[in-house]
Short mmCIF file of C-alpha atoms and ligand atoms in Angstrom, two decimals:
data_model
loop_
_atom_site.label_atom_id
_atom_site.label_comp_id
_atom_site.label_asym_id
_atom_site.label_seq_id
_atom_site.Cartn_x
_atom_site.Cartn_y
_atom_site.Cartn_z
CA MET A 1 0.17 0.03 0.12
CA SER A 2 2.64 2.34 0.61
CA THR A 3 3.99 3.77 -2.79
CA ARG A 4 0.14 4.61 -3.52
CA ARG A 5 -0.77 6.25 -0.31
CA LEU A 6 2.57 8.30 -0.46
CA GLN A 7 2.18 9.30 -4.06
CA LYS A 8 -1.03 10.87 -3.14
CA GLU A 9 0.23 12.59 -0.03
CA LEU A 10 2.75 14.10 -2.25
CA LEU A 11 0.48 15.15 -4.47
CA GLU A 12 -1.66 16.60 -2.02
CA LEU A 13 1.32 18.57 -0.65
CA LYS A 14 2.37 19.91 -4.45
CA ASN A 15 -1.10 20.81 -5.37
CA GLU A 16 -2.44 22.44 -2.21
CA GLY A 17 0.75 23.29 -0.67
CA ALA A 18 2.39 22.16 2.61
CA PRO A 19 0.56 23.69 6.04
CA ALA A 20 1.78 26.85 7.17
CA GLY A 21 5.63 26.75 8.35
CA ILE A 22 6.16 23.80 6.77
CA GLN A 23 8.13 22.95 3.39
CA LEU A 24 8.95 19.78 1.83
CA LEU A 25 12.85 19.57 1.20
CA LYS A 26 13.05 16.11 -0.22
CA GLY A 27 10.43 14.05 -1.47
CA ASP A 28 11.75 12.35 -4.44
CA ASP A 29 11.37 8.61 -3.52
CA PHE A 30 9.67 6.26 -1.13
CA GLN A 31 11.97 5.44 1.23
CA SER A 32 12.56 9.02 3.22
CA TRP A 33 11.26 12.41 2.80
CA ILE A 34 12.69 15.59 4.55
CA LEU A 35 10.55 18.44 5.54
CA SER A 36 11.36 21.69 7.36
CA ILE A 37 9.45 23.11 10.16
CA GLU A 38 9.12 26.48 11.80
CA VAL A 39 6.82 27.62 14.57
CA LEU A 40 5.00 30.56 13.51
CA GLY A 41 4.06 33.20 15.91
CA GLU A 42 5.72 33.62 19.45
CA SER A 43 7.44 30.92 20.76
CA LEU A 44 10.48 29.77 22.60
CA TYR A 45 11.57 28.76 18.93
CA LYS A 46 10.83 31.71 17.17
CA GLY A 47 13.09 32.14 14.09
CA ASP A 48 14.42 28.59 14.02
CA LYS A 49 13.94 26.30 11.45
CA PHE A 50 14.17 22.24 11.85
CA ALA A 51 14.24 19.61 9.62
CA LEU A 52 12.55 16.25 10.20
CA GLU A 53 13.44 13.12 8.33
CA PHE A 54 10.49 10.40 7.71
CA ARG A 55 11.18 7.09 6.55
CA PHE A 56 8.64 4.79 5.26
CA ASP A 57 8.37 0.99 4.82
CA SER A 58 6.15 -1.09 3.31
CA GLN A 59 3.77 -1.38 6.42
CA TYR A 60 3.10 2.33 6.03
CA PRO A 61 0.37 3.62 6.80
CA ILE A 62 -0.57 0.58 9.05
CA ALA A 63 2.73 0.99 10.36
CA PRO A 64 3.96 4.66 11.39
CA PRO A 65 6.62 6.00 9.73
CA SER A 66 10.28 6.58 11.49
CA VAL A 67 10.32 10.28 12.15
CA THR A 68 13.60 12.11 13.65
CA PHE A 69 14.76 15.53 13.86
CA VAL A 70 17.79 15.93 11.20
CA VAL A 71 20.96 16.46 13.25
CA ASN A 72 23.93 17.90 10.92
CA GLU A 73 25.94 20.66 9.79
CA GLN A 74 22.82 22.43 8.77
CA PHE A 75 20.16 21.47 10.91
CA GLN A 76 19.92 20.69 15.12
CA ALA A 77 17.27 18.86 17.05
CA PRO A 78 15.10 21.51 19.03
CA GLU A 79 15.71 21.45 22.73
CA HIS A 80 12.68 20.20 24.11
CA PRO A 81 11.66 18.04 27.02
CA HIS A 82 10.55 15.22 24.36
CA VAL A 83 13.14 15.41 21.88
CA TYR A 84 16.73 13.88 22.51
CA SER A 85 19.67 15.29 21.41
CA ASN A 86 20.03 12.74 18.56
CA GLY A 87 17.08 13.64 16.71
CA HIS A 88 14.61 10.83 18.47
CA ILE A 89 11.48 12.31 19.39
CA CYS A 90 9.18 10.68 22.26
CA ALA A 91 5.63 11.16 20.64
CA SER A 92 2.68 8.81 21.46
CA ILE A 93 1.55 9.39 18.08
CA LEU A 94 4.42 7.92 16.27
CA ALA A 95 4.36 5.20 18.45
CA ASN A 96 1.38 3.38 19.92
CA GLU A 97 -1.06 6.32 19.31
CA TRP A 98 -0.34 6.11 15.51
CA SER A 99 -3.14 5.90 13.46
CA PRO A 100 -3.12 5.17 9.71
CA VAL A 101 -5.29 7.74 8.78
CA LEU A 102 -2.57 10.30 9.99
CA THR A 103 -0.56 11.49 7.38
CA VAL A 104 3.09 13.24 7.10
CA SER A 105 1.50 16.60 7.13
CA ALA A 106 -0.57 15.98 10.06
CA VAL A 107 2.65 14.72 11.92
CA CYS A 108 4.37 17.53 11.24
CA ILE A 109 1.18 19.93 12.41
CA THR A 110 1.11 17.94 15.68
CA LEU A 111 5.18 18.30 15.79
CA GLN A 112 4.82 22.04 15.29
CA SER A 113 2.07 22.30 17.90
CA MET A 114 4.20 20.51 20.40
CA LEU A 115 6.96 22.96 20.02
CA ALA A 116 4.69 25.95 19.83
CA SER A 117 3.45 24.97 23.22
CA CYS A 118 6.76 24.02 24.87
CA LYS A 119 7.25 26.40 28.27
CA ARG A 120 11.00 25.44 28.77
CA LYS A 121 13.69 24.74 26.41
CA GLU A 122 15.25 21.60 28.02
CA ARG A 123 16.45 17.97 27.16
CA PRO A 124 14.52 14.87 28.31
CA PRO A 125 15.85 14.08 32.06
CA ASP A 126 17.67 10.64 30.51
CA ASN A 127 18.73 12.15 27.45
CA ASP A 128 22.49 10.94 27.60
CA ARG A 129 21.30 7.52 28.86
CA TYR A 130 19.02 6.91 25.73
CA VAL A 131 21.26 8.94 23.09
CA ALA A 132 24.15 6.40 24.20
CA ARG A 133 22.25 3.12 23.55
CA ALA A 134 19.56 4.59 21.10
CA PRO A 135 19.03 2.39 18.28
CA ALA A 136 19.05 3.80 14.83
CA ASP A 137 15.55 3.55 14.08
CA PRO A 138 13.31 5.27 16.87
CA ARG A 139 10.73 2.85 16.49
CA ARG A 140 12.86 -0.11 17.81
CA THR A 141 12.89 2.00 20.92
CA ARG A 142 10.72 0.78 23.59
CA TRP A 143 9.05 3.74 24.78
CA ALA A 144 7.92 2.33 27.90
CA PHE A 145 4.64 0.79 27.69
CA HIS A 146 3.53 -1.13 30.74
CA ASP A 147 2.40 -4.33 28.57
CA ASP A 148 5.83 -4.85 27.27
CA ASP A 149 6.81 -7.35 30.17
CA VAL A 150 3.69 -9.60 29.93
CA MET B 1 8.25 16.94 -11.47
CA ASN B 2 10.01 14.03 -10.35
CA LEU B 3 9.79 10.28 -11.95
CA PHE B 4 7.58 8.82 -9.38
CA LEU B 5 4.68 11.28 -9.95
CA GLU B 6 4.31 10.69 -13.30
CA GLU B 7 2.16 7.68 -12.77
CA ASP B 8 -1.41 8.51 -12.85
CA VAL B 9 -2.98 8.57 -9.35
CA PRO B 10 -6.34 9.72 -9.27
CA ASP B 11 -7.21 12.24 -6.55
CA PRO B 12 -10.15 14.45 -5.28
CA THR B 13 -8.05 17.34 -6.73
CA ASP B 14 -8.66 16.11 -10.21
CA PHE B 15 -12.11 18.02 -9.90
CA PRO B 16 -12.30 21.57 -9.90
CA PRO B 17 -13.32 23.23 -6.69
CA ASP B 18 -16.76 23.82 -5.40
CA THR B 19 -16.93 27.45 -7.03
CA ASN B 20 -16.35 25.54 -10.51
CA ALA B 21 -17.99 22.19 -9.96
CA PRO B 22 -20.10 21.85 -6.72
CA GLY B 23 -19.92 19.07 -4.80
CA LEU B 24 -17.66 16.78 -7.05
CA ARG B 25 -14.30 17.02 -5.24
CA SER B 26 -16.21 16.36 -2.01
CA LEU B 27 -18.19 13.26 -3.41
CA ASP B 28 -14.65 11.78 -4.58
CA GLU B 29 -13.25 12.70 -1.36
CA VAL B 30 -15.66 11.04 0.84
CA LEU B 31 -15.84 7.90 -1.40
CA ARG B 32 -12.18 7.34 -0.55
CA CYS B 33 -11.08 5.16 2.39
CA THR B 34 -8.97 7.49 4.92
CA ILE B 35 -6.60 4.62 5.17
CA CYS B 36 -5.28 3.86 1.64
CA ARG B 37 -6.75 7.30 0.06
CA GLU B 38 -8.25 4.81 -2.87
CA LEU B 39 -12.01 4.51 -3.73
CA PHE B 40 -13.20 2.25 -1.24
CA GLU B 41 -12.97 -1.48 -2.08
CA ALA B 42 -15.34 -3.86 -0.22
CA PRO B 43 -16.42 -1.19 2.20
CA VAL B 44 -17.16 -2.14 5.28
CA THR B 45 -18.50 -0.26 8.85
CA VAL B 46 -17.06 -1.10 12.02
CA ASN B 47 -18.54 -0.79 15.20
CA CYS B 48 -17.75 2.70 16.65
CA SER B 49 -20.53 4.82 17.38
CA HIS B 50 -19.72 7.07 14.08
CA GLY B 51 -19.88 4.17 12.00
CA HIS B 52 -16.88 4.68 10.41
CA CYS B 53 -16.14 3.10 7.04
CA PHE B 54 -13.28 1.85 5.66
CA CYS B 55 -11.67 -0.84 2.87
CA SER B 56 -12.20 -4.50 4.57
CA LEU B 57 -8.70 -5.44 3.52
CA CYS B 58 -7.29 -1.97 5.02
CA ILE B 59 -9.09 -1.74 8.25
CA ARG B 60 -8.70 -5.68 8.87
CA GLU B 61 -4.88 -5.39 8.23
CA GLN B 62 -4.82 -2.68 10.81
CA MET B 63 -6.83 -4.71 13.17
CA ASN B 64 -4.31 -7.15 13.12
CA THR B 65 -2.19 -4.45 14.88
CA LYS B 66 -4.73 -2.66 17.06
CA GLN B 67 -8.45 -3.25 18.10
CA GLU B 68 -9.24 0.52 17.41
CA CYS B 69 -11.04 2.72 14.98
CA PRO B 70 -8.28 4.55 13.30
CA LEU B 71 -10.32 7.69 13.10
CA CYS B 72 -12.19 7.92 16.63
CA ARG B 73 -10.10 5.53 18.56
CA GLN B 74 -13.12 3.75 20.01
CA THR B 75 -12.76 0.06 20.53
CA ILE B 76 -14.23 -2.17 17.62
CA ALA B 77 -13.87 -5.59 17.22
CA GLU B 78 -13.29 -7.87 14.08
CA VAL B 79 -16.94 -9.76 14.70
CA TYR B 80 -18.70 -6.58 14.28
CA ILE B 81 -17.40 -5.29 10.86
CA ARG B 82 -20.34 -5.20 8.20
CA ARG B 83 -20.39 -4.81 4.67
CA ASN B 84 -21.49 -1.72 3.24
CA PRO B 85 -23.39 -2.49 0.24
CA ILE B 86 -25.07 0.75 -0.60
CA VAL B 87 -21.42 2.27 -0.41
CA GLU B 88 -20.43 -0.23 -2.41
CA ASP B 89 -23.08 0.27 -5.06
CA ILE B 90 -22.35 3.94 -5.37
CA LEU B 91 -18.74 3.34 -5.80
CA GLY B 92 -19.72 0.92 -8.71
CA ALA B 93 -21.74 3.75 -10.45
CA TRP B 94 -19.22 6.26 -9.36
CA LYS B 95 -16.44 4.22 -11.08
CA LEU B 96 -18.26 4.45 -14.37
CA SER B 97 -19.05 7.96 -14.14
CA ARG B 98 -15.86 9.70 -12.76
CA PRO B 99 -14.16 9.40 -15.97
CA PHE B 100 -16.88 10.52 -17.63
CA ILE B 101 -17.61 13.51 -15.85
CA LEU B 102 -13.88 14.32 -15.99
CA LYS B 103 -13.93 14.30 -19.54
CA LEU B 104 -17.24 16.38 -19.75
CA LEU B 105 -15.31 19.02 -17.27
CA GLU B 106 -12.09 19.12 -19.54
CA GLU B 107 -14.34 19.95 -22.62
CA ARG B 108 -16.35 22.48 -20.87
CA ASN B 109 -12.94 24.14 -20.28
CA SER B 110 -11.41 23.94 -23.55
CA SER B 111 -14.61 24.87 -25.68
CA PRO B 112 -15.27 28.67 -25.66
CA PRO B 113 -17.92 30.05 -23.25
CA ALA B 114 -19.82 31.30 -26.49
CA THR B 115 -20.61 27.91 -27.61
CA PRO B 116 -24.33 27.82 -28.38
CA PRO B 117 -26.09 26.29 -25.18
CA THR B 118 -28.22 23.86 -27.53
CA HIS B 119 -25.23 22.16 -29.16
CA SER B 120 -24.35 19.06 -27.00
CA VAL B 121 -20.68 18.54 -25.93
CA THR B 122 -19.29 15.74 -28.22
CA LEU B 123 -18.20 12.75 -26.41
CA GLN B 124 -16.51 10.57 -29.06
CA SER B 125 -14.76 8.50 -26.37
CA ILE B 126 -17.46 7.99 -24.26
CA PRO B 127 -18.77 4.23 -24.71
CA SER B 128 -21.92 4.62 -26.74
CA SER B 129 -23.74 2.60 -24.07
CA LEU B 130 -23.20 5.68 -21.53
CA SER B 131 -24.62 8.46 -23.71
CA LYS B 132 -27.72 7.19 -24.55
CA ARG B 133 -29.90 9.87 -22.80
CA ARG B 134 -29.35 13.38 -22.35
CA ARG B 135 -29.97 15.22 -19.19
CA ARG B 136 -30.19 18.78 -18.29
CA MET B 137 -27.19 19.50 -15.70
CA SER B 138 -27.74 22.87 -13.79
CA SER B 139 -24.43 24.56 -13.82
CA SER B 140 -23.69 27.36 -12.18
CA SER B 141 -22.59 29.45 -15.35
CA ASP B 142 -24.69 28.28 -18.06
CA ASP B 143 -27.23 25.63 -19.32
CA GLU B 144 -25.09 23.56 -21.41
CA ILE B 145 -26.57 20.08 -22.41
CA VAL B 146 -24.33 17.39 -21.30
CA GLU B 147 -24.96 13.61 -21.72
CA LEU B 148 -25.04 11.68 -18.48
CA PRO B 149 -25.67 7.76 -18.04
CA GLY B 150 -29.32 7.00 -17.57
CA PRO B 151 -31.22 5.13 -14.97
CA SER B 152 -30.51 1.84 -17.00
CA GLU B 153 -26.98 2.29 -17.39
CA MET B 154 -27.08 3.01 -13.35
CA ARG B 155 -29.12 -0.17 -12.92
CA GLN B 156 -26.84 -2.19 -14.96
CA ALA B 157 -23.90 -1.12 -12.96
CA LEU B 158 -25.78 -1.62 -9.48
CA GLN B 159 -26.78 -5.17 -10.77
CA LYS B 160 -23.30 -6.37 -10.96
CA SER B 161 -23.09 -6.16 -7.17
CA ASP B 162 -25.34 -8.76 -5.89
CA VAL B 163 -26.78 -7.49 -2.37
CA LYS B 164 -27.34 -10.78 -0.92
CA ILE B 165 -25.41 -11.10 2.28
CA THR B 166 -23.58 -14.09 3.16
CA SER B 167 -25.82 -16.10 5.88
CA SER B 168 -22.60 -16.35 7.89
CA ARG B 169 -22.65 -12.73 8.90
CA THR B 170 -26.29 -12.33 9.99
CA SER B 171 -27.90 -15.68 10.76
CA SER B 172 -26.67 -15.77 14.47
CA ARG B 173 -28.12 -13.72 17.02
CA LYS B 174 -26.47 -15.22 19.66
CA PRO B 175 -23.77 -13.37 22.01
CA MET B 176 -20.48 -13.36 19.92
CA VAL B 177 -17.53 -14.02 22.08
CA GLN B 178 -13.82 -13.76 20.82
CA CYS B 179 -11.81 -16.68 21.02
CA PRO B 180 -8.51 -15.53 23.29
CA ILE B 181 -6.26 -17.85 21.57
CA CYS B 182 -6.70 -17.57 17.77
CA ARG B 183 -9.13 -14.18 17.95
CA LYS B 184 -11.79 -15.66 15.65
CA GLU B 185 -15.03 -14.59 16.86
CA MET B 186 -17.94 -17.06 17.54
CA THR B 187 -21.14 -17.66 19.42
CA GLU B 188 -20.81 -18.46 23.11
CA ASP B 189 -22.04 -21.95 22.69
CA ILE B 190 -19.38 -23.03 21.07
CA ILE B 191 -16.39 -21.83 22.46
CA ASN B 192 -15.39 -24.23 24.97
CA ARG B 193 -15.49 -26.99 22.32
CA HIS B 194 -13.53 -24.45 19.79
CA LEU B 195 -10.69 -24.16 22.64
CA ASP B 196 -10.96 -28.32 23.46
CA ASP B 197 -10.13 -28.65 19.48
CA ASN B 198 -7.17 -26.28 19.61
CA CYS B 199 -8.91 -23.72 17.70
CA LYS B 200 -10.05 -25.91 14.78
CA PRO B 201 -11.83 -23.95 12.28
CA LEU B 202 -15.03 -23.03 13.02
CA SER B 203 -16.80 -24.66 10.16
CA THR B 204 -16.14 -28.17 11.68
CA ILE B 205 -17.81 -27.39 14.90
CA ARG B 206 -20.23 -24.44 13.80
CA SER B 207 -23.16 -26.23 15.38
CA PRO B 208 -23.02 -27.79 18.65
CA THR B 209 -25.48 -30.69 17.69
CA PRO B 210 -23.52 -34.02 16.36
CA LYS B 211 -26.27 -34.42 13.71
CA LYS B 212 -25.59 -30.90 12.27
CA ARG B 213 -21.96 -31.15 12.85
CA LYS B 214 -21.75 -34.07 10.30
CA ILE B 215 -23.69 -31.98 7.73
CA GLN B 216 -21.10 -29.05 8.59
CA THR B 217 -18.24 -31.14 8.02
CA GLN B 218 -19.61 -32.35 4.48
CA GLU B 219 -19.96 -28.84 3.99
CA TRP B 220 -16.59 -28.27 4.46
CA SER B 221 -15.21 -31.29 2.51
CA ARG B 222 -17.71 -30.20 -0.28
CA LEU B 223 -15.97 -26.80 -0.39
CA PHE B 224 -12.64 -27.68 0.00
CA GLY B 225 -12.94 -31.41 -1.09
CA ASN B 226 -10.46 -33.04 1.22
CA ASP B 227 -10.27 -34.42 4.81
CA SER B 228 -7.26 -32.91 5.17
CA PHE B 229 -8.39 -31.76 9.07
CA ALA B 230 -9.28 -35.52 9.99
CA ASN B 231 -5.78 -36.72 9.01
CA LYS B 232 -3.86 -34.78 11.06
CA GLY B 233 -0.92 -37.21 10.96
CA LYS B 234 -0.24 -36.42 7.74
CA ALA B 235 3.05 -34.23 7.13
CA ARG B 236 1.80 -32.49 4.34
CA SER B 237 -1.81 -31.73 2.70
CA LYS B 238 -2.49 -31.66 -1.02
CA PRO B 239 -3.52 -28.56 -2.36
CA LEU B 240 -7.24 -28.58 -1.72
CA PRO B 241 -9.30 -28.17 -5.05
CA GLU B 242 -10.37 -24.28 -5.85
CA LEU B 243 -13.33 -23.35 -3.83
CA ASP B 244 -15.91 -21.17 -5.25
CA ILE B 245 -15.01 -17.85 -3.82
CA LYS B 246 -18.55 -16.70 -3.77
CA GLU B 247 -19.76 -19.23 -1.12
CA ALA B 248 -16.52 -19.33 0.88
CA GLU B 249 -16.55 -18.67 4.38
CA SER B 250 -14.22 -16.78 6.19
CA LEU B 251 -11.14 -18.32 7.81
CA PRO B 252 -10.02 -18.21 11.42
CA LYS B 253 -6.70 -17.19 12.57
CA MET B 254 -4.04 -19.58 14.12
CA ALA B 255 -2.35 -19.15 17.47
CA TYR B 256 1.01 -18.98 15.68
CA ASP B 257 2.77 -19.29 19.07
CA THR B 258 1.47 -22.37 19.96
CA VAL B 259 1.43 -24.26 16.70
CA THR B 260 4.64 -25.77 14.81
CA ALA B 261 5.76 -24.53 11.26
CA LYS B 262 4.51 -27.77 9.99
CA THR B 263 1.22 -26.97 10.68
CA ILE B 264 1.37 -23.40 9.37
CA ARG B 265 2.72 -25.18 6.06
CA GLU B 266 -0.10 -27.65 5.92
CA ARG B 267 -2.57 -24.94 6.12
CA LEU B 268 -0.79 -22.83 3.62
CA SER B 269 -0.49 -25.80 1.09
CA GLU B 270 -4.17 -26.54 1.06
CA TYR B 271 -4.36 -22.92 -0.50
CA SER B 272 -1.74 -23.72 -2.97
CA LEU B 273 0.34 -21.21 -1.01
CA PRO B 274 4.72 -21.65 -1.01
CA THR B 275 5.65 -23.19 2.54
CA GLU B 276 9.37 -22.33 2.29
CA GLY B 277 10.90 -20.49 4.86
CA GLU B 278 10.64 -20.72 8.40
CA LYS B 279 8.14 -20.06 11.26
CA PRO B 280 8.12 -16.52 11.09
CA ALA B 281 7.87 -16.01 7.58
CA LEU B 282 5.49 -18.82 7.33
CA ALA B 283 2.97 -17.13 10.04
CA ALA B 284 3.38 -13.92 8.47
CA ARG B 285 2.23 -15.24 5.10
CA HIS B 286 -0.44 -17.52 6.44
CA LEU B 287 -2.01 -14.14 8.75
CA ARG B 288 -1.57 -11.98 5.37
CA TRP B 289 -3.48 -14.56 3.55
CA ILE B 290 -6.18 -15.08 5.92
CA THR B 291 -6.76 -11.29 6.18
CA MET B 292 -6.79 -10.83 2.52
CA PHE B 293 -9.14 -13.74 2.13
CA ASN B 294 -11.57 -12.61 4.96
CA ALA B 295 -11.58 -8.89 3.24
CA ASN B 296 -12.31 -10.29 0.01
CA LEU B 297 -15.33 -11.81 1.36
CA ASP B 298 -16.86 -8.38 2.12
CA ALA B 299 -17.04 -7.67 -1.52
CA SER B 300 -20.40 -8.58 -3.45
CA PRO B 301 -19.76 -12.19 -4.69
CA SER B 302 -19.60 -10.70 -8.29
CA GLU B 303 -17.21 -8.26 -7.25
CA ARG B 304 -14.84 -10.95 -5.48
CA LYS B 305 -11.41 -11.77 -6.67
CA THR B 306 -10.54 -15.25 -7.52
CA LEU B 307 -8.10 -17.47 -5.18
CA GLN B 308 -5.66 -17.28 -7.88
CA GLN B 309 -6.00 -13.41 -8.22
CA LEU B 310 -5.17 -13.41 -4.37
CA ARG B 311 -2.25 -15.46 -4.32
CA LYS B 312 -0.86 -13.11 -6.96
CA GLU B 313 -1.46 -10.22 -4.85
CA LEU B 314 0.03 -11.96 -1.74
CA ARG B 315 3.12 -12.88 -4.02
CA LYS B 316 3.74 -9.50 -5.12
CA ARG B 317 3.25 -7.70 -1.59
CA GLU B 318 6.18 -10.37 -0.44
CA GLU B 319 8.31 -9.37 -3.48
CA ASN B 320 7.68 -5.71 -2.73
CA GLU B 321 8.72 -6.08 1.02
CA GLY B 322 11.64 -8.26 -0.17
CA LEU B 323 12.77 -5.45 -2.26
CA GLN B 324 12.63 -2.97 0.55
CA LYS B 325 14.48 -4.88 2.81
CA ARG B 326 17.10 -5.94 0.37
CA ARG B 327 17.32 -2.00 -0.34
CA LYS B 328 17.98 -1.54 3.48
CA THR B 329 20.03 -4.57 4.48
CA ARG B 330 22.49 -6.00 1.98
CA PRO B 331 22.49 -4.86 -1.60
CA HIS B 332 23.31 -8.22 -2.85
CA ASN B 333 23.09 -11.94 -2.04
CA VAL B 334 19.54 -11.93 -0.37
CA ASP B 335 18.29 -15.37 0.45
CA VAL B 336 15.34 -16.50 1.91
CA ASN B 337 17.03 -16.36 5.59
CA VAL B 338 17.44 -12.70 5.42
CA TYR B 339 13.54 -12.56 4.80
CA GLU B 340 13.00 -14.73 7.74
CA LYS B 341 15.29 -12.72 10.09
CA ASP B 342 13.59 -9.66 9.08
CA ASN B 343 10.11 -11.12 9.97
CA LYS B 344 11.17 -12.07 13.26
CA LEU B 345 10.34 -8.81 14.75
CA ALA B 346 6.72 -8.94 13.18
CA PHE B 347 6.39 -12.64 14.42
CA ALA B 348 7.20 -11.50 17.87
CA GLN B 349 4.16 -8.76 17.75
CA LEU B 350 1.94 -11.80 16.00
CA VAL B 351 2.86 -13.85 18.83
CA GLU B 352 2.15 -10.87 21.50
CA GLN B 353 -1.42 -10.37 20.02
CA ALA B 354 -2.38 -14.01 19.94
CA ARG B 355 -1.79 -14.01 23.85
CA PRO B 356 -5.19 -13.59 25.91
CA LYS B 357 -5.24 -10.06 27.38
CA PRO B 358 -7.53 -9.05 29.64
CA PRO B 359 -9.76 -6.40 27.57
CA SER B 360 -9.16 -3.54 30.26
CA GLN B 361 -5.13 -3.56 29.68
CA ARG B 362 -4.65 -0.75 27.37
CA PRO B 363 -0.84 0.05 26.81
CA ALA B 364 -0.36 2.70 29.50
CA VAL B 365 2.76 5.31 28.75
CA GLN B 366 5.10 5.26 31.49
CA ALA B 367 6.57 8.27 33.02
CA SER B 368 10.24 7.38 33.07
CA VAL B 369 11.31 8.09 29.35
CA CYS B 370 8.96 11.00 28.74
CA ASP B 371 7.02 12.94 31.20
CA ASP B 372 4.10 14.43 29.48
CA THR B 373 3.04 12.45 26.52
CA SER B 374 -0.58 13.80 27.17
CA ILE B 375 0.41 16.82 25.63
CA LEU B 376 0.96 15.23 22.19
CA ASP B 377 -2.40 13.14 22.77
CA GLU B 378 -4.39 16.60 23.13
CA VAL B 379 -2.65 18.03 20.01
CA ALA B 380 -3.23 15.08 18.05
CA VAL B 381 -7.07 15.31 18.31
CA SER B 382 -7.19 18.86 19.22
CA ASP B 383 -10.21 19.89 17.65
CA SER B 384 -12.55 17.33 17.98
CA THR B 385 -12.39 13.67 19.00
CA GLU B 386 -11.87 12.79 15.37
CA ILE B 387 -8.95 12.96 13.36
CA LYS B 388 -9.64 14.92 10.51
CA ARG B 389 -7.48 14.59 7.22
CA THR B 390 -6.31 18.18 6.79
CA SER B 391 -6.87 18.67 3.04
CA GLY B 392 -10.98 19.43 3.04
CA SER B 393 -12.38 21.04 0.11
CA GLY B 394 -10.12 23.95 0.26
CA VAL B 395 -9.83 26.84 -2.50
CA GLN B 396 -7.25 26.50 -5.07
ZN1 ZN C 1 -8.30 1.42 1.75
ZN1 ZN C 2 -14.85 5.49 14.39
ZN1 ZN C 3 -32.31 -4.87 5.16
#
């Protein structure tokens, strides 16, 4: 299903434009897209521009995409209590609360609002510990759900 | 712009906005599944209070992961999935009229506005059966006469889909329960027997009375022409004669962590499916087959795919996944083992799902990793309890 669904999303982004503050930087295959994201209006991140990388597999959209903030010479991960310095995001909609009706642009909007509502710029309390042992794909991280040890 | 957009991807924006063509874009949008964004295929309604509608295959695949309505997050169950024949019929007609209307719109745009209104739009490429009748279409700008399919053509399209509902879906009014092992839904009176029989297919035990049971078993043999379930000792069953998909009954899932690879191979070979690979790959294949098979039964009998078509689809999907995995893992030298290794994660999930769980136990977010995920939940469903697509019928 993934390729047709992604084609449709891409078409929509191009035809109707990305939501305000969001821009498609790379979307030329079915494996990975990069979108830039800015928080509009007053916020702790005013004037900052971040980039999100989406990676898809054939299970998309039944399975969530793998979504991380790009960390390289050009972009940094926002300093936020749910964002690790390696770009991994602790967001329930990317894990157990994912729904297949969500889209790339819906995820961007959600993360944009997450940044917009931030009260204090800080890393998650376990940032160093997590980053030291984090898997490459954040979807392999067990975001500590209770029934994992059943 | 780039290569992969060149393929034709039908989309609601093929239609002009409401100001130019009232209602058409929304019509094309509401007839699409919110999971795959295609026009509904075998549309079904789930048992959330909104009666949300999806393609049968889309929602069944989703429900292999989570028993929750993707749009409103209410708990739903496979046993309550209902065909939606009226939507299927509407789609039958819409698939006929969609290209036709698009052509009309195109011609309306290309013809000068001064065209005399009494002169009908030329429709060479439209099959003659579609342009028998003329009708006036009220249009915001002028009263151009256009040709639309008449009621007889509509009826023809609709007749294609037989609205007869399979008896298995409506006959039982008894309370339904879900088997905690194989997750197959069944009436209360047979659950114990089903459990005693290690989740045997229901058809063999559908009725608790011995006499009827015999009839049912014969029915099973008639459909599948083989008593393989009686001869459990055999290492491998022969492929069963092709069953008539129009009369088929839904298949039960298996408790993949409690059965052996051999058992899964047996079931696969009964449907002439490949039996190579180890248990994780076999289980993934079997689950996918069951899901596709059962979804296919939610189409009206005349619209159903043959088993041969289903098999082809299954193969194609396995191949696509193989391709994707290959790209990710090693560029060369990909063999069955790699495929299986990659399937192990999926298999672990299957096993996890198959385990009985108290219904109230929902994954709760622990505070340790990330303090306040509730903020995200609010954001995700901020405006209403429903997740809405962002597109809507906006202005271009
Ligand atoms: Zn669908
Ligand atoms: Zn719902
Ligand atoms: Zn009725």
